[in-house]
Amino acid sequence: MGTLEYAIVIATRNRPEALRLSVPRMLAQTRPPSQLIVVDSSDAFEPVSAAVALAVGSNSITSVIEKSPKGLTLQRNRGLRHVECPITFFPDDDSIWFPDTAEQIVRVYERDRAQMISGVCARESAQPPLNFGERLSLAYRMRRRDRLMQRIGNLRTQFEERIAPNPSRLLGRSYFKKFVPSEWHRANEVVPVEWMTGFRMSFRTDVIRKVGFDENFSNYCLLEDMDASLAAWEYGPVVAAHRSRVYHYRSPELRGSGRLTGATQILNRAYVIAKHTSADSGVRRCLIVYLRYRIFLYLLSARGAFGRARLAGALAALRHVNELLSSTPEFLGETYRNCIAAVLGD
């Protein structure tokens, strides 16, 4: 198949400091991108456009900086319209790439000569690239809680698998039979994944154009990456290239009110499961148990105003889950939007 070119699409809002850290590393890859597309919904466009222009400098890369209404799925879809490459990366604006992050992923696509693989993601690194700390004075400081969650994430997942399995993981694993690993895959640590988290995902461009990003998701669009990954599995395997690494230098600000966070944690999960399963799916039977487990965790951390509001939003959302699960596919998006409106308007 030869050498494949790739594009980078970044959806951003009010975070030029993050772009000053992330974009230069994306452009300095051992295999550089052919296109950089930044879709910005900031309150002020100039700081973001200036940050991107400074990072691009005299680089010959084709770059687009587009102003957009806010909404992660909307912004990613708008960026996708500009893509002219067979592979598209969708990093977050705070995704910090290692020097060969892109090369390790593109190699997987190139090796897949039959073009069976739909998407490839990197492995999340618990540590940033070398010398990354030298630039931190230019940006925000990552919250202590986020640093801790990066370190204990795998342990938490193992615990949850025993007491309240994530229904989305069960659904994703049901697709694993579609991936038949070769010796090359095993030697290069290429493995199937249930879904790709947004800060480290890429797709074959033709696949993500068929799938799109669901614009029924609003605001922060929690779990839109899960939704897109599960949809991509219908066209071919979604895998991780463990030799490719990304450090997620999470922005410290909260991305919505406590009530909105609690509501979307519940309703977005139910929406994704309802969208990708049939009424008699065993995965749906696991959903309520898992959602109640999430609410229990919110109860344990409901000491401050944000935590209490998150718990209230989650409890209000739980009352609407059966509406989503009983909705017919043609009305599911409308039902989801009505449920969100009802919870936030309570």
XYZ file of C-alpha atoms in Angstrom:
346
model
C 0.000 0.000 0.000
C 2.980 2.306 0.514
C 3.239 5.286 2.820
C -0.034 6.661 4.180
C -0.565 10.329 4.937
C -2.615 11.436 7.896
C -4.511 14.487 9.098
C -4.961 15.813 12.633
C -8.323 17.292 13.674
C -8.419 19.112 17.018
C -11.623 20.454 18.548
C -10.843 23.110 21.151
C -12.464 25.772 23.285
C -10.810 28.501 25.379
C -7.534 26.607 25.815
C -4.718 28.243 23.843
C -2.287 27.234 26.617
C -2.987 23.579 25.948
C -2.426 24.027 22.217
C 0.938 25.692 22.862
C 2.011 22.478 24.572
C 0.423 19.889 22.303
C 0.584 21.156 18.717
C 4.385 21.598 18.474
C 4.870 17.940 19.488
C 2.338 16.805 16.912
C 4.138 18.708 14.173
C 7.568 17.407 15.262
C 6.667 13.732 14.820
C 9.122 11.274 13.284
C 6.401 10.947 10.651
C 4.787 14.412 10.446
C 1.131 15.008 9.519
C 0.046 16.294 6.124
C -2.840 18.359 7.488
C -3.589 20.150 10.752
C -7.205 21.223 11.259
C -8.206 23.119 14.404
C -11.906 23.810 14.971
C -12.337 26.413 17.693
C -15.450 27.380 19.660
C -13.671 29.763 22.039
C -15.292 32.924 23.322
C -12.355 34.776 21.744
C -10.970 33.368 18.505
C -7.717 35.321 18.335
C -5.757 33.658 21.202
C -6.321 30.190 19.733
C -5.595 31.180 16.143
C -2.422 32.953 17.291
C -1.273 29.926 19.301
C -1.782 27.600 16.330
C -0.143 30.014 13.868
C 2.898 30.316 16.144
C 3.179 26.530 16.442
C 2.921 26.037 12.668
C 5.396 28.838 11.894
C 7.149 28.171 8.594
C 6.114 24.510 8.558
C 4.853 23.502 5.120
C 1.906 21.576 6.548
C -1.560 22.386 5.212
C -3.372 24.019 8.144
C -6.939 25.177 8.724
C -8.208 27.123 11.733
C -11.996 27.315 11.695
C -14.374 29.149 14.015
C -17.345 27.038 15.094
C -20.290 26.949 17.483
C -19.454 24.906 20.579
C -19.971 21.165 20.742
C -17.273 18.510 20.519
C -19.128 16.272 18.065
C -20.139 19.208 15.899
C -16.578 20.529 15.837
C -15.088 17.157 14.945
C -17.562 16.692 12.117
C -16.747 20.154 10.780
C -13.037 19.411 10.918
C -13.543 16.103 9.132
C -14.940 17.944 6.110
C -11.482 19.406 5.457
C -9.598 16.091 5.608
C -7.920 14.882 2.412
C -5.859 12.050 3.933
C -6.773 8.349 4.320
C -6.116 8.435 8.091
C -7.482 10.979 10.571
C -6.329 11.501 14.163
C -8.680 13.221 16.641
C -6.475 14.135 19.621
C -7.706 16.394 22.395
C -6.050 19.781 22.664
C -4.267 18.454 25.783
C -2.957 15.231 24.181
C 0.826 15.206 24.498
C 2.425 12.995 21.858
C 5.740 11.196 22.121
C 8.081 11.631 19.124
C 6.856 8.464 17.359
C 3.217 8.395 18.491
C 1.829 8.851 14.988
C 4.389 6.660 13.240
C 3.583 3.635 15.401
C -0.118 3.999 14.619
C 0.263 4.645 10.900
C 2.419 1.523 10.617
C -0.558 -0.542 11.779
C -2.757 0.907 9.052
C -0.053 0.332 6.448
C 0.435 -3.260 7.543
C -3.327 -3.827 7.243
C -3.202 -4.139 3.454
C -6.743 -5.472 3.230
C -7.934 -2.343 5.059
C -9.897 -4.363 7.593
C -8.990 -2.253 10.645
C -11.309 0.715 11.272
C -9.497 2.533 14.043
C -6.223 2.536 15.959
C -5.457 4.214 19.268
C -2.314 4.786 21.273
C -1.652 3.540 24.791
C -2.059 6.087 27.562
C 1.252 6.790 29.251
C 1.349 7.455 32.976
C 4.423 9.644 32.459
C 4.945 12.557 30.044
C 7.639 12.577 27.351
C 11.167 13.537 28.303
C 11.714 17.278 28.774
C 7.977 17.967 28.829
C 8.254 19.480 32.308
C 10.442 22.278 30.967
C 7.413 23.841 29.253
C 4.904 23.620 32.103
C 5.501 27.194 33.219
C 3.661 28.227 30.042
C 0.448 26.433 30.981
C -1.934 25.279 33.649
C -1.154 22.713 36.301
C -2.918 19.378 36.081
C -5.182 18.631 39.074
C -3.883 16.228 41.719
C -7.053 14.134 41.391
C -6.459 13.602 37.652
C -2.847 12.582 38.259
C -4.022 10.066 40.845
C -6.713 8.633 38.545
C -4.117 8.107 35.807
C -2.069 5.993 38.206
C -4.879 3.867 39.640
C -7.066 3.602 36.556
C -6.214 -0.023 35.786
C -6.712 -1.116 39.392
C -10.100 0.574 39.500
C -11.153 -1.121 36.264
C -10.172 -4.539 37.626
C -12.206 -3.894 40.775
C -15.251 -2.779 38.802
C -15.055 -5.852 36.567
C -15.794 -7.973 39.637
C -18.624 -6.053 41.258
C -20.290 -4.035 38.458
C -18.969 -4.740 34.938
C -19.117 -1.795 32.586
C -21.765 -2.748 29.982
C -19.894 -0.843 27.292
C -16.841 -3.030 27.856
C -19.000 -6.144 27.579
C -20.453 -4.839 24.329
C -17.043 -3.944 22.899
C -15.613 -7.357 23.753
C -18.429 -9.043 21.873
C -16.795 -7.666 18.698
C -13.308 -9.028 19.455
C -13.891 -12.147 17.346
C -13.651 -9.881 14.294
C -9.942 -9.355 14.925
C -7.667 -12.232 13.941
C -4.148 -11.225 15.005
C -1.168 -12.068 12.853
C 2.354 -12.708 14.077
C 3.152 -9.104 13.164
C 0.326 -7.838 15.369
C 1.495 -9.928 18.298
C 5.122 -8.901 17.839
C 4.165 -5.215 17.703
C 1.675 -5.351 20.583
C -1.420 -4.600 18.525
C -4.527 -5.707 20.419
C -8.306 -5.174 20.121
C -9.943 -2.608 22.401
C -13.551 -2.136 23.442
C -13.405 1.529 22.431
C -10.908 4.340 21.978
C -10.907 7.225 24.419
C -11.034 10.498 22.555
C -7.639 11.955 23.401
C -5.805 9.062 21.677
C -7.997 7.891 18.783
C -7.619 7.679 15.015
C -9.776 6.235 12.241
C -9.619 5.361 8.611
C -11.138 8.497 7.128
C -13.672 6.641 5.002
C -14.944 4.784 8.080
C -15.348 7.822 10.315
C -17.090 9.654 7.478
C -19.653 6.851 7.341
C -20.007 6.777 11.122
C -19.685 10.469 11.961
C -19.828 11.910 15.462
C -23.326 11.956 16.912
C -24.422 15.577 17.315
C -27.245 14.558 19.639
C -24.515 14.682 22.284
C -24.248 18.217 23.575
C -21.991 20.353 25.768
C -18.902 18.319 26.740
C -20.319 15.343 24.757
C -19.278 12.716 27.289
C -18.801 9.240 25.713
C -19.007 10.422 22.105
C -15.698 8.619 21.595
C -17.182 5.374 22.892
C -20.168 5.792 20.587
C -17.992 6.419 17.524
C -15.708 3.478 18.344
C -18.597 1.029 18.748
C -20.047 2.236 15.443
C -16.646 1.789 13.767
C -16.508 -1.830 14.981
C -19.371 -2.513 12.570
C -16.935 -1.808 9.701
C -13.893 -3.568 11.114
C -11.717 -4.051 14.203
C -10.740 -1.212 16.520
C -7.304 -1.810 18.017
C -4.611 -0.303 20.204
C -0.977 -0.003 19.152
C 0.769 -0.307 22.502
C 4.088 0.925 21.114
C 2.380 4.248 20.445
C 2.042 6.391 23.567
C 0.096 9.513 24.513
C 0.205 11.466 27.745
C -3.099 13.128 28.625
C -2.222 16.405 30.333
C -5.780 17.085 31.456
C -6.913 20.654 31.740
C -7.668 21.539 35.385
C -10.990 23.314 34.851
C -14.334 21.602 35.379
C -16.187 21.010 32.111
C -19.720 21.744 33.235
C -21.883 22.034 36.320
C -22.215 19.237 38.817
C -25.809 18.516 37.778
C -24.862 18.367 34.093
C -21.941 16.040 34.872
C -24.112 13.655 36.872
C -26.897 13.683 34.300
C -24.648 12.971 31.319
C -22.709 10.258 33.138
C -25.985 8.354 33.455
C -27.989 9.305 30.363
C -25.092 9.266 27.887
C -24.155 5.743 28.958
C -27.743 4.602 28.638
C -28.025 6.299 25.232
C -24.912 4.568 23.898
C -26.090 1.161 25.100
C -29.605 1.701 23.721
C -28.145 2.817 20.392
C -25.842 -0.181 19.909
C -27.865 -3.075 21.361
C -31.208 -4.756 20.764
C -34.026 -4.871 23.302
C -33.173 -8.445 24.337
C -29.427 -7.831 24.779
C -27.848 -9.160 27.952
C -25.681 -6.037 28.014
C -28.767 -3.975 28.855
C -29.406 -6.087 31.930
C -25.981 -5.066 33.262
C -26.620 -1.381 32.651
C -28.828 -0.583 35.649
C -26.429 -2.340 38.046
C -23.527 -0.351 36.657
C -25.408 2.955 36.781
C -26.390 2.377 40.400
C -22.744 1.638 41.173
C -21.759 4.973 39.600
C -24.345 6.754 41.720
C -22.989 5.031 44.834
C -19.555 6.455 44.017
C -21.092 9.917 43.660
C -22.769 9.489 47.048
C -19.396 8.766 48.641
C -17.954 11.979 47.209
C -20.964 14.264 47.689
C -19.360 16.481 50.323
C -18.916 19.705 48.362
C -21.429 21.684 46.325
C -20.246 20.165 43.038
C -20.441 16.613 44.399
C -23.944 17.140 45.773
C -25.157 18.624 42.504
C -23.585 15.750 40.547
C -25.374 13.218 42.750
C -28.697 15.036 42.294
C -28.234 15.113 38.518
C -27.394 11.413 38.391
C -30.402 10.440 40.520
C -32.725 12.548 38.374
C -31.262 10.996 35.211
C -31.706 7.437 36.487
C -35.483 7.938 36.416
C -35.318 8.466 32.636
C -33.148 5.477 31.679
C -36.072 3.206 30.869
C -37.388 5.829 28.428
C -34.177 5.486 26.455
C -34.123 1.700 26.578
C -37.722 1.450 25.395
C -37.372 3.999 22.593
C -37.441 2.830 18.979
C -34.255 3.515 16.993
C -35.814 6.222 14.815
C -36.852 8.246 17.882
C -33.895 7.440 20.132
C -31.998 10.668 19.469
C -35.066 12.779 20.146
C -35.812 10.787 23.305
C -32.262 11.351 24.542
C -32.473 15.100 23.965
C -35.817 15.245 25.776
C -34.436 13.311 28.740
C -31.437 15.627 29.077
C -33.718 18.661 28.893
C -36.041 17.197 31.509
C -33.238 16.485 33.964
C -31.535 19.840 33.570
C -34.892 21.584 33.817
C -36.023 19.761 36.963
